[in-house]
Amino acid sequence: VVEAWCRKEFGNLAAAREAGVKAPRPIAFEKNILVMEFIGAGGSPAPTLSQVGLEGLEDPDEVFWEVLRNVERAYALAGLVHADLSEFNILYNGDIVIIDWGSAVKRGHPKAEEYLVRDLGNVVRFFGAPLDPIRVAKIVISRASAKAEEDEEGWLIVGGKALYEELA
């Protein structure tokens, strides 16, 4: 079971990275050992958003939108819902890195929408954003089936709009 979980997380990390999601680069796995890129400096791991807190962020709004951009890329391009996303699974070292992809599910999973709403609810709650996670999830889901282009900042553009413009 642990070996299968390790293999699953390795595959999820690879798919997320390929989709341009800010996640650690998976290197190798064997049995129950997963080797991935180290995120941190001087031998110390980067802190989580829960450790940094909103007051430790230079621009919390920018970080919030960066998390949502990555959630959309994971869903639309990798076909993944993290399913355990919160301030405890997002590292911050001046930029975000989403970790702990072992629980992620494919977007066709029977509970994918429920997990997406929960992930978005955790993010909205942490940042105190005035958004309804159900509405955000519905927009992310509907945009995933449309043809998207990408702007220079990595936002998916659907119908001429980025996600943040649709949520405005």
PDB file of N, CA and C in Angstrom, residues 97-154:
ATOM      1  N   VAL A  97       5.226  26.883  -3.378  1.00  0.00           N
ATOM      2  CA  VAL A  97       5.455  25.534  -3.889  1.00  0.00           C
ATOM      3  C   VAL A  97       4.425  24.647  -3.187  1.00  0.00           C
ATOM      4  N   ILE A  98       3.579  23.999  -3.974  1.00  0.00           N
ATOM      5  CA  ILE A  98       2.532  23.147  -3.409  1.00  0.00           C
ATOM      6  C   ILE A  98       3.095  21.737  -3.236  1.00  0.00           C
ATOM      7  N   ILE A  99       2.989  21.231  -2.009  1.00  0.00           N
ATOM      8  CA  ILE A  99       3.549  19.917  -1.675  1.00  0.00           C
ATOM      9  C   ILE A  99       2.439  18.928  -1.318  1.00  0.00           C
ATOM     10  N   ASP A 100       2.832  17.701  -1.058  1.00  0.00           N
ATOM     11  CA  ASP A 100       1.955  16.643  -0.549  1.00  0.00           C
ATOM     12  C   ASP A 100       0.854  16.285  -1.549  1.00  0.00           C
ATOM     13  N   TRP A 101       1.270  15.757  -2.687  1.00  0.00           N
ATOM     14  CA  TRP A 101       0.348  15.409  -3.772  1.00  0.00           C
ATOM     15  C   TRP A 101      -0.136  13.962  -3.702  1.00  0.00           C
ATOM     16  N   GLY A 102       0.150  13.271  -2.620  1.00  0.00           N
ATOM     17  CA  GLY A 102      -0.244  11.873  -2.506  1.00  0.00           C
ATOM     18  C   GLY A 102      -1.744  11.644  -2.478  1.00  0.00           C
ATOM     19  N   SER A 103      -2.497  12.619  -1.989  1.00  0.00           N
ATOM     20  CA  SER A 103      -3.959  12.487  -1.903  1.00  0.00           C
ATOM     21  C   SER A 103      -4.669  12.932  -3.174  1.00  0.00           C
ATOM     22  N   ALA A 104      -3.948  13.526  -4.111  1.00  0.00           N
ATOM     23  CA  ALA A 104      -4.578  14.091  -5.311  1.00  0.00           C
ATOM     24  C   ALA A 104      -5.357  13.030  -6.082  1.00  0.00           C
ATOM     25  N   VAL A 105      -6.455  13.491  -6.692  1.00  0.00           N
ATOM     26  CA  VAL A 105      -7.297  12.604  -7.501  1.00  0.00           C
ATOM     27  C   VAL A 105      -7.450  13.193  -8.898  1.00  0.00           C
ATOM     28  N   LYS A 106      -7.751  12.333  -9.846  1.00  0.00           N
ATOM     29  CA  LYS A 106      -8.030  12.779 -11.213  1.00  0.00           C
ATOM     30  C   LYS A 106      -9.361  13.523 -11.211  1.00  0.00           C
ATOM     31  N   ARG A 107      -9.509  14.453 -12.130  1.00  0.00           N
ATOM     32  CA  ARG A 107     -10.739  15.247 -12.123  1.00  0.00           C
ATOM     33  C   ARG A 107     -11.986  14.434 -12.444  1.00  0.00           C
ATOM     34  N   GLY A 108     -11.847  13.230 -12.976  1.00  0.00           N
ATOM     35  CA  GLY A 108     -12.988  12.359 -13.209  1.00  0.00           C
ATOM     36  C   GLY A 108     -13.398  11.548 -11.988  1.00  0.00           C
ATOM     37  N   HIS A 109     -12.657  11.658 -10.903  1.00  0.00           N
ATOM     38  CA  HIS A 109     -12.953  10.930  -9.663  1.00  0.00           C
ATOM     39  C   HIS A 109     -14.332  11.360  -9.142  1.00  0.00           C
ATOM     40  N   PRO A 110     -15.109  10.428  -8.578  1.00  0.00           N
ATOM     41  CA  PRO A 110     -16.452  10.773  -8.092  1.00  0.00           C
ATOM     42  C   PRO A 110     -16.487  11.902  -7.061  1.00  0.00           C
ATOM     43  N   LYS A 111     -15.410  12.094  -6.317  1.00  0.00           N
ATOM     44  CA  LYS A 111     -15.398  13.155  -5.304  1.00  0.00           C
ATOM     45  C   LYS A 111     -14.510  14.337  -5.700  1.00  0.00           C
ATOM     46  N   ALA A 112     -14.083  14.391  -6.943  1.00  0.00           N
ATOM     47  CA  ALA A 112     -13.164  15.455  -7.370  1.00  0.00           C
ATOM     48  C   ALA A 112     -13.741  16.845  -7.119  1.00  0.00           C
ATOM     49  N   GLU A 113     -15.005  17.053  -7.476  1.00  0.00           N
ATOM     50  CA  GLU A 113     -15.596  18.381  -7.281  1.00  0.00           C
ATOM     51  C   GLU A 113     -15.685  18.720  -5.793  1.00  0.00           C
ATOM     52  N   GLU A 114     -16.074  17.763  -4.986  1.00  0.00           N
ATOM     53  CA  GLU A 114     -16.142  17.972  -3.531  1.00  0.00           C
ATOM     54  C   GLU A 114     -14.762  18.344  -2.980  1.00  0.00           C
ATOM     55  N   TYR A 115     -13.735  17.635  -3.423  1.00  0.00           N
ATOM     56  CA  TYR A 115     -12.378  17.924  -2.961  1.00  0.00           C
ATOM     57  C   TYR A 115     -11.900  19.289  -3.455  1.00  0.00           C
ATOM     58  N   LEU A 116     -12.261  19.634  -4.684  1.00  0.00           N
ATOM     59  CA  LEU A 116     -11.875  20.942  -5.221  1.00  0.00           C
ATOM     60  C   LEU A 116     -12.504  22.061  -4.391  1.00  0.00           C
ATOM     61  N   VAL A 117     -13.792  21.916  -4.079  1.00  0.00           N
ATOM     62  CA  VAL A 117     -14.470  22.920  -3.245  1.00  0.00           C
ATOM     63  C   VAL A 117     -13.786  23.011  -1.878  1.00  0.00           C
ATOM     64  N   ARG A 118     -13.450  21.867  -1.292  1.00  0.00           N
ATOM     65  CA  ARG A 118     -12.786  21.865   0.016  1.00  0.00           C
ATOM     66  C   ARG A 118     -11.415  22.540  -0.072  1.00  0.00           C
ATOM     67  N   ASP A 119     -10.632  22.197  -1.101  1.00  0.00           N
ATOM     68  CA  ASP A 119      -9.321  22.834  -1.289  1.00  0.00           C
ATOM     69  C   ASP A 119      -9.472  24.346  -1.394  1.00  0.00           C
ATOM     70  N   LEU A 120     -10.397  24.774  -2.249  1.00  0.00           N
ATOM     71  CA  LEU A 120     -10.599  26.210  -2.453  1.00  0.00           C
ATOM     72  C   LEU A 120     -11.124  26.873  -1.182  1.00  0.00           C
ATOM     73  N   GLY A 121     -11.979  26.179  -0.450  1.00  0.00           N
ATOM     74  CA  GLY A 121     -12.477  26.709   0.822  1.00  0.00           C
ATOM     75  C   GLY A 121     -11.350  26.942   1.811  1.00  0.00           C
ATOM     76  N   ASN A 122     -10.405  26.013   1.877  1.00  0.00           N
ATOM     77  CA  ASN A 122      -9.251  26.178   2.768  1.00  0.00           C
ATOM     78  C   ASN A 122      -8.415  27.387   2.373  1.00  0.00           C
ATOM     79  N   VAL A 123      -8.214  27.558   1.077  1.00  0.00           N
ATOM     80  CA  VAL A 123      -7.404  28.683   0.586  1.00  0.00           C
ATOM     81  C   VAL A 123      -8.124  30.007   0.844  1.00  0.00           C
ATOM     82  N   VAL A 124      -9.408  30.061   0.508  1.00  0.00           N
ATOM     83  CA  VAL A 124     -10.209  31.277   0.720  1.00  0.00           C
ATOM     84  C   VAL A 124     -10.228  31.643   2.208  1.00  0.00           C
ATOM     85  N   ARG A 125     -10.421  30.647   3.070  1.00  0.00           N
ATOM     86  CA  ARG A 125     -10.460  30.889   4.518  1.00  0.00           C
ATOM     87  C   ARG A 125      -9.124  31.447   5.013  1.00  0.00           C
ATOM     88  N   PHE A 126      -8.018  30.808   4.625  1.00  0.00           N
ATOM     89  CA  PHE A 126      -6.710  31.253   5.099  1.00  0.00           C
ATOM     90  C   PHE A 126      -6.445  32.700   4.703  1.00  0.00           C
ATOM     91  N   PHE A 127      -6.738  33.035   3.464  1.00  0.00           N
ATOM     92  CA  PHE A 127      -6.444  34.384   2.979  1.00  0.00           C
ATOM     93  C   PHE A 127      -7.541  35.390   3.322  1.00  0.00           C
ATOM     94  N   GLY A 128      -8.681  34.918   3.822  1.00  0.00           N
ATOM     95  CA  GLY A 128      -9.788  35.823   4.134  1.00  0.00           C
ATOM     96  C   GLY A 128     -10.371  36.461   2.890  1.00  0.00           C
ATOM     97  N   ALA A 129     -10.323  35.740   1.788  1.00  0.00           N
ATOM     98  CA  ALA A 129     -10.808  36.279   0.506  1.00  0.00           C
ATOM     99  C   ALA A 129     -12.337  36.262   0.476  1.00  0.00           C
ATOM    100  N   PRO A 130     -12.941  37.302  -0.068  1.00  0.00           N
ATOM    101  CA  PRO A 130     -14.405  37.382  -0.124  1.00  0.00           C
ATOM    102  C   PRO A 130     -14.978  36.622  -1.325  1.00  0.00           C
ATOM    103  N   LEU A 131     -14.649  35.343  -1.431  1.00  0.00           N
ATOM    104  CA  LEU A 131     -15.113  34.532  -2.552  1.00  0.00           C
ATOM    105  C   LEU A 131     -15.816  33.288  -2.030  1.00  0.00           C
ATOM    106  N   ASP A 132     -16.780  32.816  -2.796  1.00  0.00           N
ATOM    107  CA  ASP A 132     -17.490  31.580  -2.484  1.00  0.00           C
ATOM    108  C   ASP A 132     -16.738  30.433  -3.153  1.00  0.00           C
ATOM    109  N   PRO A 133     -16.192  29.493  -2.372  1.00  0.00           N
ATOM    110  CA  PRO A 133     -15.415  28.404  -2.974  1.00  0.00           C
ATOM    111  C   PRO A 133     -16.223  27.546  -3.946  1.00  0.00           C
ATOM    112  N   ILE A 134     -17.523  27.433  -3.737  1.00  0.00           N
ATOM    113  CA  ILE A 134     -18.359  26.660  -4.666  1.00  0.00           C
ATOM    114  C   ILE A 134     -18.390  27.359  -6.017  1.00  0.00           C
ATOM    115  N   ARG A 135     -18.563  28.674  -5.999  1.00  0.00           N
ATOM    116  CA  ARG A 135     -18.571  29.446  -7.257  1.00  0.00           C
ATOM    117  C   ARG A 135     -17.214  29.348  -7.952  1.00  0.00           C
ATOM    118  N   VAL A 136     -16.134  29.477  -7.191  1.00  0.00           N
ATOM    119  CA  VAL A 136     -14.792  29.395  -7.776  1.00  0.00           C
ATOM    120  C   VAL A 136     -14.592  28.024  -8.414  1.00  0.00           C
ATOM    121  N   ALA A 137     -14.994  26.967  -7.710  1.00  0.00           N
ATOM    122  CA  ALA A 137     -14.846  25.605  -8.244  1.00  0.00           C
ATOM    123  C   ALA A 137     -15.630  25.437  -9.535  1.00  0.00           C
ATOM    124  N   LYS A 138     -16.858  25.926  -9.572  1.00  0.00           N
ATOM    125  CA  LYS A 138     -17.680  25.796 -10.784  1.00  0.00           C
ATOM    126  C   LYS A 138     -17.022  26.508 -11.969  1.00  0.00           C
ATOM    127  N   ILE A 139     -16.429  27.661 -11.711  1.00  0.00           N
ATOM    128  CA  ILE A 139     -15.750  28.395 -12.786  1.00  0.00           C
ATOM    129  C   ILE A 139     -14.498  27.643 -13.233  1.00  0.00           C
ATOM    130  N   VAL A 140     -13.713  27.140 -12.296  1.00  0.00           N
ATOM    131  CA  VAL A 140     -12.510  26.361 -12.646  1.00  0.00           C
ATOM    132  C   VAL A 140     -12.907  25.150 -13.484  1.00  0.00           C
ATOM    133  N   ILE A 141     -13.961  24.456 -13.075  1.00  0.00           N
ATOM    134  CA  ILE A 141     -14.427  23.266 -13.793  1.00  0.00           C
ATOM    135  C   ILE A 141     -14.901  23.629 -15.193  1.00  0.00           C
ATOM    136  N   SER A 142     -15.693  24.682 -15.314  1.00  0.00           N
ATOM    137  CA  SER A 142     -16.218  25.054 -16.639  1.00  0.00           C
ATOM    138  C   SER A 142     -15.107  25.527 -17.570  1.00  0.00           C
ATOM    139  N   ARG A 143     -14.115  26.216 -17.035  1.00  0.00           N
ATOM    140  CA  ARG A 143     -13.012  26.706 -17.863  1.00  0.00           C
ATOM    141  C   ARG A 143     -12.126  25.564 -18.356  1.00  0.00           C
ATOM    142  N   ALA A 144     -12.075  24.466 -17.604  1.00  0.00           N
ATOM    143  CA  ALA A 144     -11.195  23.344 -17.956  1.00  0.00           C
ATOM    144  C   ALA A 144     -11.598  22.671 -19.257  1.00  0.00           C
ATOM    145  N   SER A 145     -12.874  22.763 -19.615  1.00  0.00           N
ATOM    146  CA  SER A 145     -13.337  22.105 -20.842  1.00  0.00           C
ATOM    147  C   SER A 145     -13.231  23.014 -22.062  1.00  0.00           C
ATOM    148  N   ALA A 146     -12.820  24.256 -21.857  1.00  0.00           N
ATOM    149  CA  ALA A 146     -12.708  25.210 -22.962  1.00  0.00           C
ATOM    150  C   ALA A 146     -11.269  25.267 -23.471  1.00  0.00           C
ATOM    151  N   LYS A 147     -11.129  25.737 -24.695  1.00  0.00           N
ATOM    152  CA  LYS A 147      -9.791  25.926 -25.262  1.00  0.00           C
ATOM    153  C   LYS A 147      -9.143  27.114 -24.560  1.00  0.00           C
ATOM    154  N   ALA A 148      -7.949  26.900 -24.062  1.00  0.00           N
ATOM    155  CA  ALA A 148      -7.261  27.946 -23.310  1.00  0.00           C
ATOM    156  C   ALA A 148      -5.948  28.314 -23.981  1.00  0.00           C
ATOM    157  N   GLU A 149      -5.618  29.578 -23.865  1.00  0.00           N
ATOM    158  CA  GLU A 149      -4.300  30.067 -24.231  1.00  0.00           C
ATOM    159  C   GLU A 149      -3.605  30.397 -22.918  1.00  0.00           C
ATOM    160  N   GLU A 150      -2.353  30.781 -23.001  1.00  0.00           N
ATOM    161  CA  GLU A 150      -1.609  31.108 -21.790  1.00  0.00           C
ATOM    162  C   GLU A 150      -0.980  32.480 -21.958  1.00  0.00           C
ATOM    163  N   ASP A 151      -1.100  33.324 -20.921  1.00  0.00           N
ATOM    164  CA  ASP A 151      -0.455  34.630 -21.011  1.00  0.00           C
ATOM    165  C   ASP A 151       0.975  34.541 -20.479  1.00  0.00           C
ATOM    166  N   GLU A 152       1.676  35.662 -20.510  1.00  0.00           N
ATOM    167  CA  GLU A 152       3.090  35.672 -20.127  1.00  0.00           C
ATOM    168  C   GLU A 152       3.310  35.384 -18.641  1.00  0.00           C
ATOM    169  N   GLU A 153       2.272  35.515 -17.816  1.00  0.00           N
ATOM    170  CA  GLU A 153       2.392  35.229 -16.386  1.00  0.00           C
ATOM    171  C   GLU A 153       1.965  33.804 -16.034  1.00  0.00           C
ATOM    172  N   GLY A 154       1.566  33.037 -17.045  1.00  0.00           N
ATOM    173  CA  GLY A 154       1.162  31.659 -16.795  1.00  0.00           C
ATOM    174  C   GLY A 154      -0.312  31.472 -16.498  1.00  0.00           C
TER     175      GLY A 154
END
